[in-house]
Rosetta silent file (secondary structure, phi, psi, omega in degrees, C-alpha in Angstrom):
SEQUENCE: XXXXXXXXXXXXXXXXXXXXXXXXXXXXXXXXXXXXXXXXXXXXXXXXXXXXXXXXXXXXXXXXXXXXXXXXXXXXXXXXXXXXXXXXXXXXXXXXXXXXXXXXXXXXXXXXXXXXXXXXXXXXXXX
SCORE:     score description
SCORE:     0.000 S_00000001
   1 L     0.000  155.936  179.583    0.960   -6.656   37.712 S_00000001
   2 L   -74.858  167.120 -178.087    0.313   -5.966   40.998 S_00000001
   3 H   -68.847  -30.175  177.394   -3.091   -7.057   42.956 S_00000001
   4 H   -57.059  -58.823 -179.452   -3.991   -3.241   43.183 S_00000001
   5 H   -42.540  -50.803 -171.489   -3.780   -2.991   39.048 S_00000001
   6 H   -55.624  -67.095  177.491   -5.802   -6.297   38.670 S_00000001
   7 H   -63.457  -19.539  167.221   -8.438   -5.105   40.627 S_00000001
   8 H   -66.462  -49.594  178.011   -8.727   -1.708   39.330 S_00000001
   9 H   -44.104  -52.633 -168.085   -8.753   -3.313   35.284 S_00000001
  10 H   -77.035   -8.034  118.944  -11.503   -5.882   36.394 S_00000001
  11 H     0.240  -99.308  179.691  -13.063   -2.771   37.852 S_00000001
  12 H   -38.909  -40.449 -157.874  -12.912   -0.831   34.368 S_00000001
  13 H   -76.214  -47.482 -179.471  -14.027   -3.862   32.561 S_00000001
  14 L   -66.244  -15.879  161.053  -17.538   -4.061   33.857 S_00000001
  15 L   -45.047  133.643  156.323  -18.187   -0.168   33.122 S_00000001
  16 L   -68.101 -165.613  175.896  -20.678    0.689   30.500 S_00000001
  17 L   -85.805  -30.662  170.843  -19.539    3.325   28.201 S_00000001
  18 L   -59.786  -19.618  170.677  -21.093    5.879   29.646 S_00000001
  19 L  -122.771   17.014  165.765  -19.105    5.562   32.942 S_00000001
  20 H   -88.278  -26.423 -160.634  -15.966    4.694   31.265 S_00000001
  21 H   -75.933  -32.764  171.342  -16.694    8.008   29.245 S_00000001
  22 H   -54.727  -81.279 -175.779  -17.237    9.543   33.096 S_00000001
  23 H   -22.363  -71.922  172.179  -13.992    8.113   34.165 S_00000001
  24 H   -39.778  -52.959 -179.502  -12.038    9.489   31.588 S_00000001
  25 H   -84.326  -12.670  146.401  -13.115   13.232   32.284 S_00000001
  26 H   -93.092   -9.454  116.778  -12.361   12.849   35.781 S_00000001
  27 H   -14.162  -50.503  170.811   -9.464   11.657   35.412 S_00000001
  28 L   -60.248  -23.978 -168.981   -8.602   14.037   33.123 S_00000001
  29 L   -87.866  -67.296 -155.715   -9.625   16.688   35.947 S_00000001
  30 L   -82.453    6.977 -177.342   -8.022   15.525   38.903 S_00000001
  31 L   -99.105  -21.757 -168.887   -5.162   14.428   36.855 S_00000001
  32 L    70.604   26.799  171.427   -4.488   17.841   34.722 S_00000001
  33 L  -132.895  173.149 -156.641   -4.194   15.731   31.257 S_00000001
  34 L  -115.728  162.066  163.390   -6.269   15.302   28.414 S_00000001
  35 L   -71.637    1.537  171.431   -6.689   11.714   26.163 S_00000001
  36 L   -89.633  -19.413 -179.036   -6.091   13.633   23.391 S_00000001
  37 H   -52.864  -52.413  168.594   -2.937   14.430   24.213 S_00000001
  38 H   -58.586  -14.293 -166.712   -1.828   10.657   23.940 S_00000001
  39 H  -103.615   13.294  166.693   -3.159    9.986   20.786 S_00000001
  40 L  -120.649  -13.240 -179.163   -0.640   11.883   19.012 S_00000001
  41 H   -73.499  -22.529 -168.929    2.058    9.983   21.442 S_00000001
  42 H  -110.076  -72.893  159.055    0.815    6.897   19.674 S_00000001
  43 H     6.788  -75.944  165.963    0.462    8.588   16.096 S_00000001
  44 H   -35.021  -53.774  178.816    4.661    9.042   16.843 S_00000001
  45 H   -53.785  -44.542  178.786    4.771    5.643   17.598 S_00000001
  46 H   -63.499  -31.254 -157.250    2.971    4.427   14.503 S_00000001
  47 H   -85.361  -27.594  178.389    5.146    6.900   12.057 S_00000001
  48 H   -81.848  -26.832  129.233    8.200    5.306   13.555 S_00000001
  49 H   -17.605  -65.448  179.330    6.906    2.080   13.039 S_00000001
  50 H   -65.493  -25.551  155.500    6.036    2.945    9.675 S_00000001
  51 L   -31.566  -39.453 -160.371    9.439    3.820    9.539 S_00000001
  52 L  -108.897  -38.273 -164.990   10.631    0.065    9.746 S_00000001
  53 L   -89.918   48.020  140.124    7.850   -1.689    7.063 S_00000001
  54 L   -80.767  -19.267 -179.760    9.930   -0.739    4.061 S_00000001
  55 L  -108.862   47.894  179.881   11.644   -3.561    4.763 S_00000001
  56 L  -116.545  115.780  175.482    8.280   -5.753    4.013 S_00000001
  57 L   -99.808 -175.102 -150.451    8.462   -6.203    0.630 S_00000001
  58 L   -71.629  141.793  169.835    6.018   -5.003   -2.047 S_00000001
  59 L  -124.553   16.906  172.514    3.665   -7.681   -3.413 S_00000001
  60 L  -145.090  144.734  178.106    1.960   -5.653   -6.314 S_00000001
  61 L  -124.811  179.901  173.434    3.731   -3.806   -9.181 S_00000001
  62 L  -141.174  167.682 -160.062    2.627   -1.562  -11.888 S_00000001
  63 L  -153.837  133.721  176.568    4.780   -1.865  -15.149 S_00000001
  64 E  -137.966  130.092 -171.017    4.743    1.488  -17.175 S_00000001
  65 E  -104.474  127.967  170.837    5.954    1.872  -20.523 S_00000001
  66 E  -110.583   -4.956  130.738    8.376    5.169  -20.591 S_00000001
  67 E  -138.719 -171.541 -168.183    9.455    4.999  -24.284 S_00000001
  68 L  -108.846  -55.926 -173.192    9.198    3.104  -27.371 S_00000001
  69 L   112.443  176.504  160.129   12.719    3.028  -28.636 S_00000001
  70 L   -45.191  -46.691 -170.983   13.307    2.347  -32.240 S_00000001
  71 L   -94.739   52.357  173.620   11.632   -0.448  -32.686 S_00000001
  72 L   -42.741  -17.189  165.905    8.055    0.499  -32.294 S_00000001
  73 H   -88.941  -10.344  167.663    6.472   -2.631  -33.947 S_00000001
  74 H  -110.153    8.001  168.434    7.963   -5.111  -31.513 S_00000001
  75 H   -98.115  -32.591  151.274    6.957   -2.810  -28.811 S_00000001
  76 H   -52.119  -38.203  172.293    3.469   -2.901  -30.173 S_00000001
  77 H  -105.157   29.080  149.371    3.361   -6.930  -30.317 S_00000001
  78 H  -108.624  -73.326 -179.508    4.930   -6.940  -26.394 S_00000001
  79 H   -15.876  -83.804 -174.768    1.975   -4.748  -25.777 S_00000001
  80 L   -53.602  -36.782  170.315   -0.599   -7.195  -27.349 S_00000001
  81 L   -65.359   -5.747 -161.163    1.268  -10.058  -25.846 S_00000001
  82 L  -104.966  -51.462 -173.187    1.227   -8.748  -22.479 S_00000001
  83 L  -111.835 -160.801 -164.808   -2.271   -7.611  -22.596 S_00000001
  84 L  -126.352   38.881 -165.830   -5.436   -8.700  -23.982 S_00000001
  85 L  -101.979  175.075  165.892   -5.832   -5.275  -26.165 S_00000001
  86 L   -96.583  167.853 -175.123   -6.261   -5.549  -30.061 S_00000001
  87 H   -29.604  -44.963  161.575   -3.798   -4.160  -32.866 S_00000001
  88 H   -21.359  -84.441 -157.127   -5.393   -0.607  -32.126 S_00000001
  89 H   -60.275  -35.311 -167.836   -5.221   -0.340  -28.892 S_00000001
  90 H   -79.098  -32.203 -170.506   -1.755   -1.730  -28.108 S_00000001
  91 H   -79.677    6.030 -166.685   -0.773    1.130  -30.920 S_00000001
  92 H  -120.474  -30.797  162.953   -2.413    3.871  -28.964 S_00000001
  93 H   -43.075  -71.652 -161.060   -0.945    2.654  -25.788 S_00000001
  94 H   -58.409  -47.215  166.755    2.247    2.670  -27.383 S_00000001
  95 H   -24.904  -60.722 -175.011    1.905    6.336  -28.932 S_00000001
  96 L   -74.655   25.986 -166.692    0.573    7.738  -25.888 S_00000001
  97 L   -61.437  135.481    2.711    4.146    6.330  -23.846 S_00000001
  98 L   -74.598  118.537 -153.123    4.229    7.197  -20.785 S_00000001
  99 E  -142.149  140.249  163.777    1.462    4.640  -20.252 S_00000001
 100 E   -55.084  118.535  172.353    0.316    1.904  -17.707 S_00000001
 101 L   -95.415  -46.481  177.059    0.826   -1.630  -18.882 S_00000001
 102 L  -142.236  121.085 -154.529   -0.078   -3.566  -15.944 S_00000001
 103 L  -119.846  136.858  167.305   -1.195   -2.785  -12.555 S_00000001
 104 L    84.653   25.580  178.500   -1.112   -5.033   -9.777 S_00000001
 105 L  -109.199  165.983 -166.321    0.652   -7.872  -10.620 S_00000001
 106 L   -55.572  153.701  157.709    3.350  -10.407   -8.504 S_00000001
 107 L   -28.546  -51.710  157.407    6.966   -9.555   -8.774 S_00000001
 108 L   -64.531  -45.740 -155.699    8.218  -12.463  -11.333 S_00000001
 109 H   -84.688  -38.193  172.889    5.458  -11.465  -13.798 S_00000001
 110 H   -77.015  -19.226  158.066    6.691   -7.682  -13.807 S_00000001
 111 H   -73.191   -8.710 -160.342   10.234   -9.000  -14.406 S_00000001
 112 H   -95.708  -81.213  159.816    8.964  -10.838  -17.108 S_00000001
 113 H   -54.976  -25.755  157.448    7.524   -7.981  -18.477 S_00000001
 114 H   -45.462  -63.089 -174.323   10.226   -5.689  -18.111 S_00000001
 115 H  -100.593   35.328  125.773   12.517   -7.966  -20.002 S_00000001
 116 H   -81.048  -53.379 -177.618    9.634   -8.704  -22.714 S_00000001
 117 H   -70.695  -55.959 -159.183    9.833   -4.861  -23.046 S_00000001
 118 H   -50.960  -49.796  173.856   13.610   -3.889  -22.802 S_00000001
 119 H   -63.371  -33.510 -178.744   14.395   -7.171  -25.926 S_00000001
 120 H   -85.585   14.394  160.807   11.433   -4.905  -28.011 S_00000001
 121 L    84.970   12.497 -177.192   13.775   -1.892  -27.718 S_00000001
 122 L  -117.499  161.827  172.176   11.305   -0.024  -25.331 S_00000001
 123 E   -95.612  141.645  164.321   12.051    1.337  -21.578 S_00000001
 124 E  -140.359  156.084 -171.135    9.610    0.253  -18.875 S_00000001
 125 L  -135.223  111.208  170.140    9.816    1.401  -15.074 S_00000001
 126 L   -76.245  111.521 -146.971    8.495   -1.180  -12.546 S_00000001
 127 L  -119.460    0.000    0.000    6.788    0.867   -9.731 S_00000001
C-alpha cells in the first residue's frame, strides 16, 4: 500500500464508533453510494463460494429405512442391533418405514449400516 493508504487506515483505526458511523454517512454523501449496496456484492461473493464447498465432504449422515422387503424379522433384529430400542420399538420403527435409523453418525458407520440393512432384505437411503 501506499504511504497515503497507511495513514488514512491508522487514521480510521483510532475512531470510536460513533465517528466511524459519521464517516460512513459522509462518505456516503459526498461519494453518491450507500454501504448497503456492498453488502449484497459480498452476499454474491459468499453464494459463489458456497458454490465450491460441495466439494468438502459431509461428516454426518442420517440412515433412513425406506422399506422392509420380505424379510421383515431380520429387518427388525438390524433395527435392534443398530439401535438400543427393544423388540417393540424396533417393530414399530420397522412398520412405520419410511423411518430414521440413525442421525448423525461418521461415514464408515452408515456404510455399515446400510449393508447391515440391504443383507436383512430392507432398502435404506444414506442422506
Amino acid at each position: 500500500m501506499s504511504e497515503r493508504i497507511d495513514k488514512i487506515v491508522e487514521e480510521i483505526k483510532v475512531l470510536t464508533l460513533l465517528e466511524a458511523a459519521e464517516l460512513v454517512k459522509k462518505l456516503e454523501e459526498v461519494l453518491g453510494v450507500t454501504a448497503a449496496a456492498a453488502a449484497p456484492v459480498a452476499v454474491a461473493g459468499a453464494g459463489a463460494g458456497a458454490a465450491a464447498a460441495p466439494a468438502e465432504e459431509k461428516t454426518e449422515f442420517t440412515v433412513v429405512l425406506t422399506g422392509v422387503g420380505a424379510n421383515k424379522i431380520n429387518v427388525i433384529k438390524a433395527v435392534r442391533e443398530v439401535t438400543s430400542l427393544g423388540l417393540k420399538e424396533a417393530k414399530d420403527l420397522v412398520d412405520g418405514a419410511p423411518k430414521t435409523i440413525k442421525e448423525g453418525i461418521s461415514k464408515e458407520e452408515s456404510e455399515n449400516i446400510k449393508k447391515k440393512f440391504t443383507e436383512a432384505g430392507a432398502t435404506v437411503e444414506v442422506k
